[in-house]
């Protein structure tokens, strides 16, 4: 593979990475973390009790959170907005 082709491939890969990160940031806009309402195995990411998404061991596990539209968490019984 020649240097020009490798450089082009690297530039395309970099552009796709940046675009993906921007899309993720836009998805997060207007959302908030809501803990204490996730079903077992349905939490969005790490909490004090586990290391990654989908690892909550019981329904409404304290510390296990999901992303919800901003303002929604306060309307859910048992929901607490994660502010940290």
PDB file of C-alpha atoms in Angstrom:
ATOM      1  CA  UNK A   1       0.000   0.000   0.000  1.00  0.00           C
ATOM      2  CA  UNK A   2       1.461   3.349  -0.925  1.00  0.00           C
ATOM      3  CA  UNK A   3       1.853   6.282   1.451  1.00  0.00           C
ATOM      4  CA  UNK A   4      -0.818   8.415  -0.256  1.00  0.00           C
ATOM      5  CA  UNK A   5      -3.442   5.700   0.097  1.00  0.00           C
ATOM      6  CA  UNK A   6      -2.531   5.111   3.763  1.00  0.00           C
ATOM      7  CA  UNK A   7      -2.735   8.837   4.496  1.00  0.00           C
ATOM      8  CA  UNK A   8      -6.142   9.063   2.820  1.00  0.00           C
ATOM      9  CA  UNK A   9      -7.437   6.095   4.812  1.00  0.00           C
ATOM     10  CA  UNK A  10      -6.168   7.623   8.069  1.00  0.00           C
ATOM     11  CA  UNK A  11      -7.850  10.954   7.273  1.00  0.00           C
ATOM     12  CA  UNK A  12     -11.175   9.254   6.528  1.00  0.00           C
ATOM     13  CA  UNK A  13     -10.973   7.208   9.740  1.00  0.00           C
ATOM     14  CA  UNK A  14     -10.248  10.353  11.745  1.00  0.00           C
ATOM     15  CA  UNK A  15     -13.160  12.224  10.178  1.00  0.00           C
ATOM     16  CA  UNK A  16     -15.536   9.359  10.954  1.00  0.00           C
ATOM     17  CA  UNK A  17     -14.367   9.272  14.568  1.00  0.00           C
ATOM     18  CA  UNK A  18     -14.968  13.000  15.009  1.00  0.00           C
ATOM     19  CA  UNK A  19     -18.407  12.739  13.392  1.00  0.00           C
ATOM     20  CA  UNK A  20     -19.345   9.860  15.684  1.00  0.00           C
ATOM     21  CA  UNK A  21     -18.264  11.771  18.777  1.00  0.00           C
ATOM     22  CA  UNK A  22     -20.267  14.822  17.705  1.00  0.00           C
ATOM     23  CA  UNK A  23     -23.372  12.698  17.122  1.00  0.00           C
ATOM     24  CA  UNK A  24     -23.018  11.182  20.595  1.00  0.00           C
ATOM     25  CA  UNK A  25     -22.691  14.636  22.164  1.00  0.00           C
ATOM     26  CA  UNK A  26     -25.854  15.767  20.375  1.00  0.00           C
ATOM     27  CA  UNK A  27     -27.695  12.673  21.653  1.00  0.00           C
ATOM     28  CA  UNK A  28     -26.739  13.685  25.217  1.00  0.00           C
ATOM     29  CA  UNK A  29     -28.112  17.223  24.848  1.00  0.00           C
ATOM     30  CA  UNK A  30     -31.349  17.615  26.761  1.00  0.00           C
ATOM     31  CA  UNK A  31     -30.826  14.374  28.698  1.00  0.00           C
ATOM     32  CA  UNK A  32     -30.118  13.706  32.379  1.00  0.00           C
ATOM     33  CA  UNK A  33     -28.948  10.714  34.387  1.00  0.00           C
ATOM     34  CA  UNK A  34     -31.731   9.243  36.519  1.00  0.00           C
ATOM     35  CA  UNK A  35     -30.787   6.700  39.180  1.00  0.00           C
ATOM     36  CA  UNK A  36     -32.919   4.236  41.075  1.00  0.00           C
ATOM     37  CA  UNK A  37     -35.369   3.476  38.267  1.00  0.00           C
ATOM     38  CA  UNK A  38     -33.478   1.110  35.946  1.00  0.00           C
ATOM     39  CA  UNK A  39     -34.712  -2.447  35.490  1.00  0.00           C
ATOM     40  CA  UNK A  40     -32.264  -5.260  36.233  1.00  0.00           C
ATOM     41  CA  UNK A  41     -29.752  -5.513  33.390  1.00  0.00           C
ATOM     42  CA  UNK A  42     -30.993  -2.321  31.704  1.00  0.00           C
ATOM     43  CA  UNK A  43     -28.837   0.412  33.297  1.00  0.00           C
ATOM     44  CA  UNK A  44     -26.984   2.705  30.890  1.00  0.00           C
ATOM     45  CA  UNK A  45     -23.495   2.648  32.379  1.00  0.00           C
ATOM     46  CA  UNK A  46     -21.235   2.108  35.364  1.00  0.00           C
ATOM     47  CA  UNK A  47     -22.326   2.768  38.924  1.00  0.00           C
ATOM     48  CA  UNK A  48     -20.765   2.096  42.301  1.00  0.00           C
ATOM     49  CA  UNK A  49     -22.106  -1.464  42.245  1.00  0.00           C
ATOM     50  CA  UNK A  50     -20.978  -2.476  38.726  1.00  0.00           C
ATOM     51  CA  UNK A  51     -18.579  -1.540  35.972  1.00  0.00           C
ATOM     52  CA  UNK A  52     -20.651  -1.160  32.829  1.00  0.00           C
ATOM     53  CA  UNK A  53     -24.014  -0.928  31.106  1.00  0.00           C
ATOM     54  CA  UNK A  54     -26.487  -3.731  31.614  1.00  0.00           C
ATOM     55  CA  UNK A  55     -24.935  -4.994  34.858  1.00  0.00           C
ATOM     56  CA  UNK A  56     -27.559  -3.852  37.397  1.00  0.00           C
ATOM     57  CA  UNK A  57     -28.483  -6.982  39.341  1.00  0.00           C
ATOM     58  CA  UNK A  58     -31.959  -5.922  40.494  1.00  0.00           C
ATOM     59  CA  UNK A  59     -34.747  -3.517  39.589  1.00  0.00           C
ATOM     60  CA  UNK A  60     -34.409   0.026  40.979  1.00  0.00           C
ATOM     61  CA  UNK A  61     -30.876  -0.645  42.222  1.00  0.00           C
ATOM     62  CA  UNK A  62     -29.493   2.473  43.955  1.00  0.00           C
ATOM     63  CA  UNK A  63     -26.737   4.029  41.856  1.00  0.00           C
ATOM     64  CA  UNK A  64     -27.761   2.275  38.621  1.00  0.00           C
ATOM     65  CA  UNK A  65     -28.883   4.959  36.192  1.00  0.00           C
ATOM     66  CA  UNK A  66     -30.472   5.479  32.789  1.00  0.00           C
ATOM     67  CA  UNK A  67     -30.583   8.549  30.551  1.00  0.00           C
ATOM     68  CA  UNK A  68     -33.976  10.223  30.345  1.00  0.00           C
ATOM     69  CA  UNK A  69     -35.136  13.504  28.804  1.00  0.00           C
ATOM     70  CA  UNK A  70     -34.338  16.438  31.102  1.00  0.00           C
ATOM     71  CA  UNK A  71     -37.099  17.057  33.634  1.00  0.00           C
ATOM     72  CA  UNK A  72     -38.441  13.499  33.449  1.00  0.00           C
ATOM     73  CA  UNK A  73     -36.536  11.950  36.354  1.00  0.00           C
ATOM     74  CA  UNK A  74     -38.229  14.166  38.956  1.00  0.00           C
ATOM     75  CA  UNK A  75     -41.601  12.854  37.728  1.00  0.00           C
ATOM     76  CA  UNK A  76     -40.690   9.173  38.240  1.00  0.00           C
ATOM     77  CA  UNK A  77     -41.352   7.614  41.657  1.00  0.00           C
ATOM     78  CA  UNK A  78     -37.987   6.691  43.166  1.00  0.00           C
ATOM     79  CA  UNK A  79     -36.032   8.621  40.527  1.00  0.00           C
ATOM     80  CA  UNK A  80     -33.083  10.770  41.583  1.00  0.00           C
ATOM     81  CA  UNK A  81     -31.210  13.072  39.206  1.00  0.00           C
ATOM     82  CA  UNK A  82     -27.466  12.311  39.225  1.00  0.00           C
ATOM     83  CA  UNK A  83     -25.722  15.675  39.518  1.00  0.00           C
ATOM     84  CA  UNK A  84     -22.085  14.606  39.718  1.00  0.00           C
TER      85      UNK A  84
END
